[in-house]
Tab-separated table of C-alpha atoms in Angstrom:
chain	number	residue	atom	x	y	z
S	179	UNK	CA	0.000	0.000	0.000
S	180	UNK	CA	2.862	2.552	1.299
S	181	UNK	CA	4.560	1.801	-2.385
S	182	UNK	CA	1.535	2.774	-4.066
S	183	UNK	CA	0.985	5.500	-2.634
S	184	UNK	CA	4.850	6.514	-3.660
S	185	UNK	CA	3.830	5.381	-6.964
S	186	UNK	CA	0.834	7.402	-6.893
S	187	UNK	CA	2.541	10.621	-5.408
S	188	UNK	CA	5.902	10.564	-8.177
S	189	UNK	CA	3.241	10.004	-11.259
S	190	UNK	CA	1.269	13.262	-9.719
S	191	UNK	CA	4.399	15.316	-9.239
S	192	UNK	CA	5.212	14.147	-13.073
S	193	UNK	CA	1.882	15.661	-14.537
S	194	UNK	CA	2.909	18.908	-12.772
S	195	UNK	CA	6.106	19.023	-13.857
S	196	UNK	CA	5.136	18.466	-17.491
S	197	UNK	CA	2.420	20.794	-17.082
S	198	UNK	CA	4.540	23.295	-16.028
S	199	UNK	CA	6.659	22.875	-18.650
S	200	UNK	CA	4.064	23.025	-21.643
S	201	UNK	CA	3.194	26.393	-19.994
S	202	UNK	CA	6.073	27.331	-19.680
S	203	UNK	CA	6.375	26.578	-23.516
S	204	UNK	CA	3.352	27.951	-24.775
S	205	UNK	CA	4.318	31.482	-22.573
S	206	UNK	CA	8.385	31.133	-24.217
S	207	UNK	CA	7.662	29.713	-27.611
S	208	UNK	CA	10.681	28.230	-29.667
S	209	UNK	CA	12.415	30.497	-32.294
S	210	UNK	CA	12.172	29.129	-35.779
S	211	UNK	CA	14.647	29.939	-38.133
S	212	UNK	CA	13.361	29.345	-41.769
S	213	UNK	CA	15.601	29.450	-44.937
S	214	UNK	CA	12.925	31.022	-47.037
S	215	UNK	CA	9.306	32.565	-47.338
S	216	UNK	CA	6.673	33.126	-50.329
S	217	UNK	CA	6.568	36.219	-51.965
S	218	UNK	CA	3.229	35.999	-53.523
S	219	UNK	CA	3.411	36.370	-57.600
S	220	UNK	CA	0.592	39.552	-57.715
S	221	UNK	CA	-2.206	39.325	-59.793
S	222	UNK	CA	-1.089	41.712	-62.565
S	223	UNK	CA	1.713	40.338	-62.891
S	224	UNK	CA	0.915	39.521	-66.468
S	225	UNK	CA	-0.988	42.275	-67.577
S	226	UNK	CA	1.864	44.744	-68.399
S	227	UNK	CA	0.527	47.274	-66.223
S	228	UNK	CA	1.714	50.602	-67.166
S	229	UNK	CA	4.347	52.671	-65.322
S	230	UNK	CA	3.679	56.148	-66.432
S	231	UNK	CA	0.101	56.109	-65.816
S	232	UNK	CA	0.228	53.988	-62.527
S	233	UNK	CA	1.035	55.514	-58.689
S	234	UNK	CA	2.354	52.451	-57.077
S	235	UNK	CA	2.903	48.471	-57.915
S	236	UNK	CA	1.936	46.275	-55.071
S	237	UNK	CA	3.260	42.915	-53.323
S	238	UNK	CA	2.419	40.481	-50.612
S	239	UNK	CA	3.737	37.818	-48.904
S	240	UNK	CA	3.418	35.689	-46.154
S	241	UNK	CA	5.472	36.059	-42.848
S	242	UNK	CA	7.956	33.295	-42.251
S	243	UNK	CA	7.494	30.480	-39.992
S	244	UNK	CA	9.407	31.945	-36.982
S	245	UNK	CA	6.931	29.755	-34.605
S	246	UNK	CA	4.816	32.588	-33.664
S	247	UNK	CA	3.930	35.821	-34.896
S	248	UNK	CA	7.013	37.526	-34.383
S	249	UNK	CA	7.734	41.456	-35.153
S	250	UNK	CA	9.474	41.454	-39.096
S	251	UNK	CA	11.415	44.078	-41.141
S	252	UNK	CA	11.122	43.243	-44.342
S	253	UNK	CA	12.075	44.698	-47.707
S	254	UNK	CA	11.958	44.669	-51.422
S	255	UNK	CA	14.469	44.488	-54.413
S	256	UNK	CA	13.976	43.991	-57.930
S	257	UNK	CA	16.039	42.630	-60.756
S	258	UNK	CA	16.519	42.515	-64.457
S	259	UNK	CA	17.186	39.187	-64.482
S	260	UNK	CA	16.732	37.183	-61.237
S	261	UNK	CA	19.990	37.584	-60.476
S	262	UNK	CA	21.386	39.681	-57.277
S	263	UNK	CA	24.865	40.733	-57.947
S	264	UNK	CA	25.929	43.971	-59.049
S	265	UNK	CA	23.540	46.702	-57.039
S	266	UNK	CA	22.712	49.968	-58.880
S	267	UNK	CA	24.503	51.510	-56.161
S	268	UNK	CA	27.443	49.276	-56.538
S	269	UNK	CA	27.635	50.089	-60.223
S	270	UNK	CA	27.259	54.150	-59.983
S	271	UNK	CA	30.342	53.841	-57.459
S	272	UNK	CA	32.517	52.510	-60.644
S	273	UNK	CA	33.814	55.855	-62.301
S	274	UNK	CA	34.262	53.937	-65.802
S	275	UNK	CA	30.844	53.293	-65.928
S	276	UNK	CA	31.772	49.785	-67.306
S	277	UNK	CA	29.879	48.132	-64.390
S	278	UNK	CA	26.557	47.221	-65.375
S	279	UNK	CA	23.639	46.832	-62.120
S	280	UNK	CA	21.015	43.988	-62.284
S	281	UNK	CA	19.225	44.804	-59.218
S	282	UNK	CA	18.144	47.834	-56.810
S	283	UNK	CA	16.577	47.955	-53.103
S	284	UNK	CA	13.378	49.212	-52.836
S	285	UNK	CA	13.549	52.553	-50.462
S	286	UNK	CA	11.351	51.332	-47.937
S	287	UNK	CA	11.397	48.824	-44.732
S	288	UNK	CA	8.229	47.557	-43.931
S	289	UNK	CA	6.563	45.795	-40.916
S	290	UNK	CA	3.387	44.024	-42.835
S	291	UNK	CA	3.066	41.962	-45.387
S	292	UNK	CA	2.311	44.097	-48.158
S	293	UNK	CA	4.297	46.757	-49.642
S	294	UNK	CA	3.351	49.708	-52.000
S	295	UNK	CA	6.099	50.682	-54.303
S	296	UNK	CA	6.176	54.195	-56.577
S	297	UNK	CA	6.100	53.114	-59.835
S	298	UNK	CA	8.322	56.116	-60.567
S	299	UNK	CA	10.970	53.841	-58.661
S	300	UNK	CA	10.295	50.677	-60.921
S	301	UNK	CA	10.619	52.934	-64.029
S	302	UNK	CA	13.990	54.852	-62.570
S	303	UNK	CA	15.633	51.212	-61.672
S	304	UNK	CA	14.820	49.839	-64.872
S	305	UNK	CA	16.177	52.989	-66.800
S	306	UNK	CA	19.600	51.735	-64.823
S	307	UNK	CA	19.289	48.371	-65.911
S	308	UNK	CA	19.010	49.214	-69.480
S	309	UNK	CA	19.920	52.823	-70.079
S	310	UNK	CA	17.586	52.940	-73.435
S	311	UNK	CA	17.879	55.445	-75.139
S	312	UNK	CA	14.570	58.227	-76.186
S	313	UNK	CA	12.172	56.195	-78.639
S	314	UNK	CA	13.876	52.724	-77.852
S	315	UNK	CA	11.826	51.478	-75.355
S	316	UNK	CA	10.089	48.401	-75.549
S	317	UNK	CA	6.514	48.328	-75.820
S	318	UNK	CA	7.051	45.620	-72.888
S	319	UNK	CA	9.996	44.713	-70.174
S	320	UNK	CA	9.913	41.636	-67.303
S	321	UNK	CA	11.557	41.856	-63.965
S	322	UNK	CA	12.134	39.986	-60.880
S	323	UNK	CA	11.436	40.832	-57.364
S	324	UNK	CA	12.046	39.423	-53.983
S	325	UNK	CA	11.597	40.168	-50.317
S	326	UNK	CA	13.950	39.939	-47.158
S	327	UNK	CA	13.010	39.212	-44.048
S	328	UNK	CA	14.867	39.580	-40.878
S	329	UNK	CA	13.714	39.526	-37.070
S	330	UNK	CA	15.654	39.278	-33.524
S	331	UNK	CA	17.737	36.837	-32.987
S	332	UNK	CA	17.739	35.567	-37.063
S	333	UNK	CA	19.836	36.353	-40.253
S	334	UNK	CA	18.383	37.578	-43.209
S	335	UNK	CA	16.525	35.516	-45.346
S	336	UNK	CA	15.305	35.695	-49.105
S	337	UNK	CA	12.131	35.091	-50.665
S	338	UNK	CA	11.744	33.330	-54.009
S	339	UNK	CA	11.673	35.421	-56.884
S	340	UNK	CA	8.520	36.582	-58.926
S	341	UNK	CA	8.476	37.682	-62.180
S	342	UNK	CA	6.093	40.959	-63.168
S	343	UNK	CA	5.350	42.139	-66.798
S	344	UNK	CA	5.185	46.371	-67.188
S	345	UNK	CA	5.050	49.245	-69.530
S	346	UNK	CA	7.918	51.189	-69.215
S	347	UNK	CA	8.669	54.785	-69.673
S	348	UNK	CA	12.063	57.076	-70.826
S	349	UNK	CA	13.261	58.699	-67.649
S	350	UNK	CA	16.401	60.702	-68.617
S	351	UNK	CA	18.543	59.419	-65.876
S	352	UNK	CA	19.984	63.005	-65.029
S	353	UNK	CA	16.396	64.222	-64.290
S	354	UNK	CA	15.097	61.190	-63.084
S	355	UNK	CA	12.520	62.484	-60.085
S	356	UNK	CA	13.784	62.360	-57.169
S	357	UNK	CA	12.372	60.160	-54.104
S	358	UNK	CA	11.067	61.641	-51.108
S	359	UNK	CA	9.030	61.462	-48.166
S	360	UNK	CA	6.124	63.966	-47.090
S	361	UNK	CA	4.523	64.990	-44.343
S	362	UNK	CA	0.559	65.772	-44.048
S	363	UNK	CA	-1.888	66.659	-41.401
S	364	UNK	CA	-3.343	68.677	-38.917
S	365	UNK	CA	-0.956	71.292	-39.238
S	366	UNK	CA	0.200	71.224	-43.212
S	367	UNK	CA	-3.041	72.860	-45.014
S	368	UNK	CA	-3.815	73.712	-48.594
S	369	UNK	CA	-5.131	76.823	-50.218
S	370	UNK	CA	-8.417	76.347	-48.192
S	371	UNK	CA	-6.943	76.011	-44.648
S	372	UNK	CA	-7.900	72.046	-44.914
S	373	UNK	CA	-5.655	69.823	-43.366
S	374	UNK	CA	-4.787	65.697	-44.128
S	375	UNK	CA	-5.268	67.253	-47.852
S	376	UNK	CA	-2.838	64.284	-49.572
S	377	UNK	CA	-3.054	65.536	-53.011
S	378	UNK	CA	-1.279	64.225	-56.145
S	379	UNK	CA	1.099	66.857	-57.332
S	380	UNK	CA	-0.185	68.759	-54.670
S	381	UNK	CA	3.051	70.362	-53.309
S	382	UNK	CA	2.601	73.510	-51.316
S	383	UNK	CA	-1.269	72.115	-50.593
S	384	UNK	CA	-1.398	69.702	-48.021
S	385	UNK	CA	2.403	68.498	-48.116
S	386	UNK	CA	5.851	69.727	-47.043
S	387	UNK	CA	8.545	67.258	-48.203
S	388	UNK	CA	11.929	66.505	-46.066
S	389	UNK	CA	15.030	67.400	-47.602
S	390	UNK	CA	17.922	65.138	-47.778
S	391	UNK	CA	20.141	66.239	-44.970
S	392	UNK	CA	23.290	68.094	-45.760
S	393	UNK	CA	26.681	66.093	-45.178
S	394	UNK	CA	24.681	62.899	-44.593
S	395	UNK	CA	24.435	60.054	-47.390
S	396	UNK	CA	21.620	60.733	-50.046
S	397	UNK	CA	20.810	58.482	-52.784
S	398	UNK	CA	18.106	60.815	-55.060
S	399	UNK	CA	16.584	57.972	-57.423
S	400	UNK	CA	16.081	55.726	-54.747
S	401	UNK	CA	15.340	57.958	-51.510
S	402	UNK	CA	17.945	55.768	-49.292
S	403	UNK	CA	19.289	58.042	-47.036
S	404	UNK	CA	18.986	60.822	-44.276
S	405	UNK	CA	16.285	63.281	-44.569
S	406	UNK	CA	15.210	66.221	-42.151
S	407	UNK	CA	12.865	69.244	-41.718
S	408	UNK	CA	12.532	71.580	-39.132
S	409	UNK	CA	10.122	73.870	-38.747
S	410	UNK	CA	6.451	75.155	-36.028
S	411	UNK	CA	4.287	72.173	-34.708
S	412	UNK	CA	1.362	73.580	-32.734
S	413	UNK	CA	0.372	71.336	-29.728
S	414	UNK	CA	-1.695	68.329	-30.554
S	415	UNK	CA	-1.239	68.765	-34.165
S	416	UNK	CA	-0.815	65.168	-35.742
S	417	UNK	CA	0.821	64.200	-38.969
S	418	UNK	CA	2.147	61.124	-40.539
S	419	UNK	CA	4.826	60.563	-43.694
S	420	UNK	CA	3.675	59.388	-46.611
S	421	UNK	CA	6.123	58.886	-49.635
S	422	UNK	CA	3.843	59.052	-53.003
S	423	UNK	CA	1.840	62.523	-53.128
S	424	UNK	CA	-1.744	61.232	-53.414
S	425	UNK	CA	-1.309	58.129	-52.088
S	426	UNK	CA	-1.737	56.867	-48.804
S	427	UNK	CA	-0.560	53.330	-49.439
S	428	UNK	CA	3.432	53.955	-48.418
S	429	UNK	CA	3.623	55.147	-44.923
S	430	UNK	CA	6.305	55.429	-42.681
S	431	UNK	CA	4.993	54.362	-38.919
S	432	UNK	CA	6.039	56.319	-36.032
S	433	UNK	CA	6.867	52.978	-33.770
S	434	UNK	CA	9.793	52.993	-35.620
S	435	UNK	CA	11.375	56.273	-33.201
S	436	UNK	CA	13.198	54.062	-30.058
S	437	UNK	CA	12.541	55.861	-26.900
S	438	UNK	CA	10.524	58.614	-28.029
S	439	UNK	CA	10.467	61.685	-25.509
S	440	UNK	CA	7.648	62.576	-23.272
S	441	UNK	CA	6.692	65.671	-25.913
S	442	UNK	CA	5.702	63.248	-28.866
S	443	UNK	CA	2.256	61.954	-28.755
S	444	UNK	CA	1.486	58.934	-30.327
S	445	UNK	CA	-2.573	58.239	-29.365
S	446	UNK	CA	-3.663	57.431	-32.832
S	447	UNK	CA	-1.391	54.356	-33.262
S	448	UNK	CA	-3.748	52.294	-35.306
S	449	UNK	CA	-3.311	54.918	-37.976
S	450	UNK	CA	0.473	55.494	-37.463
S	451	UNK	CA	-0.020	59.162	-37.021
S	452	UNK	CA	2.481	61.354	-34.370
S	453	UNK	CA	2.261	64.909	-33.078
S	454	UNK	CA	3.320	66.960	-30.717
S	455	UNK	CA	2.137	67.872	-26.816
S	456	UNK	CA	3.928	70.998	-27.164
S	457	UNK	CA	3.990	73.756	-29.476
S	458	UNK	CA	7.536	74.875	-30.626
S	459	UNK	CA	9.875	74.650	-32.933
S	460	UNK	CA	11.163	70.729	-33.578
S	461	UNK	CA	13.582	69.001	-36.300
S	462	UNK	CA	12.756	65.665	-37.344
S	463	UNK	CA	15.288	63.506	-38.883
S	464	UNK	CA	14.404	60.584	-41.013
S	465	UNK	CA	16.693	56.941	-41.859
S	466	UNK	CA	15.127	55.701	-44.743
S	467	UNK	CA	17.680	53.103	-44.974
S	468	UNK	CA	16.848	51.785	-40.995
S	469	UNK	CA	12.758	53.042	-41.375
S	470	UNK	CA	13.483	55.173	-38.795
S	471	UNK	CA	12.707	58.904	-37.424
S	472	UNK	CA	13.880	61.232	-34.489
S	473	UNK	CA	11.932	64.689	-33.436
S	474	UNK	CA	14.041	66.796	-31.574
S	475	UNK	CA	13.066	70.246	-29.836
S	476	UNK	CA	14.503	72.672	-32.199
S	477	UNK	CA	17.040	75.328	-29.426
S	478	UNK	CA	17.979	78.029	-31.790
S	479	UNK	CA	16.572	81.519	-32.472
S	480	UNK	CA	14.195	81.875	-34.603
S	481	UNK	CA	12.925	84.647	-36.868
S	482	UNK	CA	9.572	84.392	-38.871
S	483	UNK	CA	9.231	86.531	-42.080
S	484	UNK	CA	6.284	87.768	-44.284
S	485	UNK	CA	8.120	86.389	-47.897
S	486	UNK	CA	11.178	84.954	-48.709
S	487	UNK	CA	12.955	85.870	-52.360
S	488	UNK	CA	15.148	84.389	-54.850
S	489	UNK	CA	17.138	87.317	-56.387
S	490	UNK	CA	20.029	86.620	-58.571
S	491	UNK	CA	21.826	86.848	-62.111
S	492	UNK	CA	18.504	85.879	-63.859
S	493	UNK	CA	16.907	88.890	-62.931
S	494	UNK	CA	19.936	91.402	-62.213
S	495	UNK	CA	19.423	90.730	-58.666
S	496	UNK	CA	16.213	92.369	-58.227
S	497	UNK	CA	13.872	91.469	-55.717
S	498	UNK	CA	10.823	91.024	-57.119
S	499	UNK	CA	9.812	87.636	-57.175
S	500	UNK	CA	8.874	86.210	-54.136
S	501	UNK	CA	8.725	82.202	-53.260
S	502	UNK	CA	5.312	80.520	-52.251
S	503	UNK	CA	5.310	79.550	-47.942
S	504	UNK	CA	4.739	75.687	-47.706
S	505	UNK	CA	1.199	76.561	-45.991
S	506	UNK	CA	0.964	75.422	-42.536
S	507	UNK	CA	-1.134	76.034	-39.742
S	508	UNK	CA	0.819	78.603	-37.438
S	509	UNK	CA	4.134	79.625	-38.719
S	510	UNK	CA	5.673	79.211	-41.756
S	511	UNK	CA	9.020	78.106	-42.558
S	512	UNK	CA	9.499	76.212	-45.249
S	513	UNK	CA	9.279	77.736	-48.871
S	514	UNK	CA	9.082	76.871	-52.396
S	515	UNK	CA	9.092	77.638	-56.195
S	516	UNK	CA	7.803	75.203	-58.665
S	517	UNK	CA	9.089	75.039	-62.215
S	518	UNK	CA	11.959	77.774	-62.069
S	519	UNK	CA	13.926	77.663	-65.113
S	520	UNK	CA	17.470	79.086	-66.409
S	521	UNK	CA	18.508	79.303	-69.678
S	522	UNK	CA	22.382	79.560	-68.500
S	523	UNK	CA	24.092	79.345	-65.308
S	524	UNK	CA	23.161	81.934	-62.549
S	525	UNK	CA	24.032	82.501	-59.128
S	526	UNK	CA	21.022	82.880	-57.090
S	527	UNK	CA	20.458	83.987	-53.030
S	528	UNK	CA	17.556	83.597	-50.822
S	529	UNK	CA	16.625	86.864	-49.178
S	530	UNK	CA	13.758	88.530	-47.092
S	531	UNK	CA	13.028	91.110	-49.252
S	532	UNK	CA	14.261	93.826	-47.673
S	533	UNK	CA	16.457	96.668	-49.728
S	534	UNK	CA	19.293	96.011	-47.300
S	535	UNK	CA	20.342	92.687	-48.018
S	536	UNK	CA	21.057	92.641	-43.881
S	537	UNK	CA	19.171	89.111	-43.530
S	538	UNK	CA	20.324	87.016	-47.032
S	539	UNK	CA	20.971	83.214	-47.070
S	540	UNK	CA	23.967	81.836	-49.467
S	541	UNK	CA	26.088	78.720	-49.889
S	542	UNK	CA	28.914	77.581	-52.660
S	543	UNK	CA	26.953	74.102	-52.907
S	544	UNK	CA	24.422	72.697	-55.531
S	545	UNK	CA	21.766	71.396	-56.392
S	546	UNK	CA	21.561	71.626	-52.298
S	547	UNK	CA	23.327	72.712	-49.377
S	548	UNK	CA	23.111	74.972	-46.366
S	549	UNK	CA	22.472	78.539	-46.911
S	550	UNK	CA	24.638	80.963	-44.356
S	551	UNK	CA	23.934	84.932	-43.576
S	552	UNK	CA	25.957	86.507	-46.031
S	553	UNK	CA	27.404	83.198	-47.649
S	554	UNK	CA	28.449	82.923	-51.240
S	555	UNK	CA	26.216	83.326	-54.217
S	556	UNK	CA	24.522	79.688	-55.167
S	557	UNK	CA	25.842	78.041	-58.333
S	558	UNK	CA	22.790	77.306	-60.394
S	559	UNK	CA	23.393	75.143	-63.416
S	560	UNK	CA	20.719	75.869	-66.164
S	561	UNK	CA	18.084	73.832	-66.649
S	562	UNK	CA	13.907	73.854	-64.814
S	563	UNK	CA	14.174	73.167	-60.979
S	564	UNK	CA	11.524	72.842	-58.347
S	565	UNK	CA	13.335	75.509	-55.539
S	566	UNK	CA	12.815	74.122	-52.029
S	567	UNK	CA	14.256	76.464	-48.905
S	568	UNK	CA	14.424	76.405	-45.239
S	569	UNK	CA	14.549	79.632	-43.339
S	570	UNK	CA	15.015	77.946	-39.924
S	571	UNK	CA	17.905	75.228	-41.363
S	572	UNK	CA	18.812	77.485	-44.286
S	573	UNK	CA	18.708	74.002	-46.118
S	574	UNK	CA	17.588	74.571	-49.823
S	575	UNK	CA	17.356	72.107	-52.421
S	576	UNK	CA	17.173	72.555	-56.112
S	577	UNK	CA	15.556	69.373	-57.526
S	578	UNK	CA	15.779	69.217	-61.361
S	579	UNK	CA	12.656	68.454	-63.757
């Protein structure tokens, strides 16, 4: 009897113990680590969708088997030829121009399983594939694309490849538009004092853009890089960044900023929006590369003026065009001139309008830079530029059409 009872007791203290265990299992699940995941082949993929007439080309994909739902960066490249060798940016770094890229990273990380690419990017990568020349396009082109996926405590894997059919379009390589990011809201309004206002081609109404930082690593046709703007939030304004003017399908979300400070509000998280608690002046810095973003509480003085000009050798330097104010709810910093054209090589200045010249912004550095009080006359090359200043910064960009 006494050894049944023994019996009875260790097979008890057993079905805890593995009980325990399986909790403990179930609470501490086992990290997977998969060699591969499925990039869905999309359902146009086909139908030689066209580039020029389409905002974005879209892709799925399922998340890989990590054992649980696990958080995932993932990204996107495409190829001319299934092949992932020779990166465009591996090829512009060879000053004979003898190297010859068959693939490109998309300029996005993302945390679902979907992605929304510009289809301006497509068309600029596959200009660097090729480099056609005007009026030899095919009617036609196929490329590849796969995803990456990496998560803590894994290596990056691959997806397999898919292949997609499109209509491509001459982008002169030189002028090939240039990828950035955008920010909309509460406080970035169009004409009618309307905010969230995400307009196609709608710069100056609803969107201020981030400029590639100066002295940090910028790559234009594929918006990898450092970007920043810094400028009035009023409190509880929110905003989000969205990277396709029109579009709301390419968002950058705000849980990407570790350890934000007390100042940045984040209560709309389902729809990745961010603001501020208090009003001020604050520069936000963006990674592309890492899908990442700082806000910082802007210490320097600031001034606020009623126009900004652009005086220089095209006009004699008279001052007597002003620039357009990025409209924004509260003060106004950022400024802008669409379709300014030279038909030779000026230096230029940004100025406040004032007969005095006491308060003038100038840099030796194009197509951007940093403008200084009483720096050097801006190098303009000639050509048709969409003019983008700072007068916070003094960050200008001259972004060629």
């Amino acid at each position: 009897m006494k050894n049944i009872f023994k019996s009875s007791l260790l097979l008890a203290c057993g079905v805890l113990m593995l009980t325990a265990c399986s909790d403990d299992n179930d609470s501490n699940p086992t990290l997977l680590k998969p060699a591969t995941f499925t990039l869905n082949t999309p359902a146009y993929s086909t139908a030689g969708i066209d580039l020029q007439t389409s905002q974005t080309v879209n892709f799925t994909w399922s998340q890989p088997d990590y054992g649980f739902p696990a958080a995932t960066e993932y990204e996107l490249q495409i190829s001319k030829d299934g092949n992932y060798t020779v990166s465009v940016a591996q090829a512009a770094a060879d000053e004979t121009g003898e190297t010859m890229p068959n693939y490109t990273n998309i300029a996005n990380v993302y945390q679902n399983c979907n992605a929304a690419v510009p289809a301006t990017e497509i068309a600029n990568a596959l200009m660097q594939f090729y480099k056609w020349s005007d009026g030899e396009l095919p009617e036609e082109v196929t490329f590849y694309a796969r995803a990456s996926a990496v998560t803590k405590g894994t290596e990056k894997i691959y997806s397999n490849n898919v292949q997609v059919t499109v209509k491509p379009y001459y982008v002169e390589l030189s002028d090939a538009p240039i990828v950035l990011w955008y920010m909309v809201g509460d406080c970035f309004v169009n004409d009618k004092n309307e905010g969230w206002k995400n307009e196609s081609g709608g710069i100056g109404k609803g969107l201020t853009p981030l400029l590639p930082k100066v002295g940090a690593e910028f790559e234009k046709t594929t918006g990898l890089g450092t970007l920043e703007y810094t400028g009035y939030f009023p409190a509880g304004a929110q905003f989000k960044f969205v990277q396709v003017p029109g579009s709301w399908d390419t968002q950058m979300n705000y849980t990407n900023g570790d350890n934000l400070p007390d100042y940045i509000t984040d209560e709309d998280n389902d729809n990745h929006n961010v603001g501020v608690s208090e009003e001020g002046y604050y520069t936000i810095t963006m990674d592309t590369k890492n899908n990442k973003f700082t806000i910082a509480k802007y210490e320097g003085t600031v001034k606020t003026f009623a126009q900004i000009f652009m005086p220089g050798d095209h006009n004699e330097w008279d001052i007597t065009a002003a620039i357009n104010p990025m409209l924004q709810k509260g003060e106004v910093h950022q400024w802008f001139v669409t379709d300014f054209t030279l038909a030779k090589a000026a230096g230029v200045k940004f100025m406040d309008g004032t007969s005095s010249w006491d308060v003038n912004w100038g840099a030796a550095d194009f197509p951007y830079g940093i403008g200084t009080q009483g720096g050097a006359n801006i190098p303009v090359k000639a050509g048709t530029y969409d003019v983008y200043f700072n007068d916070i910064s003094g960050v200008y960009y001259f972004i060629e059409k």
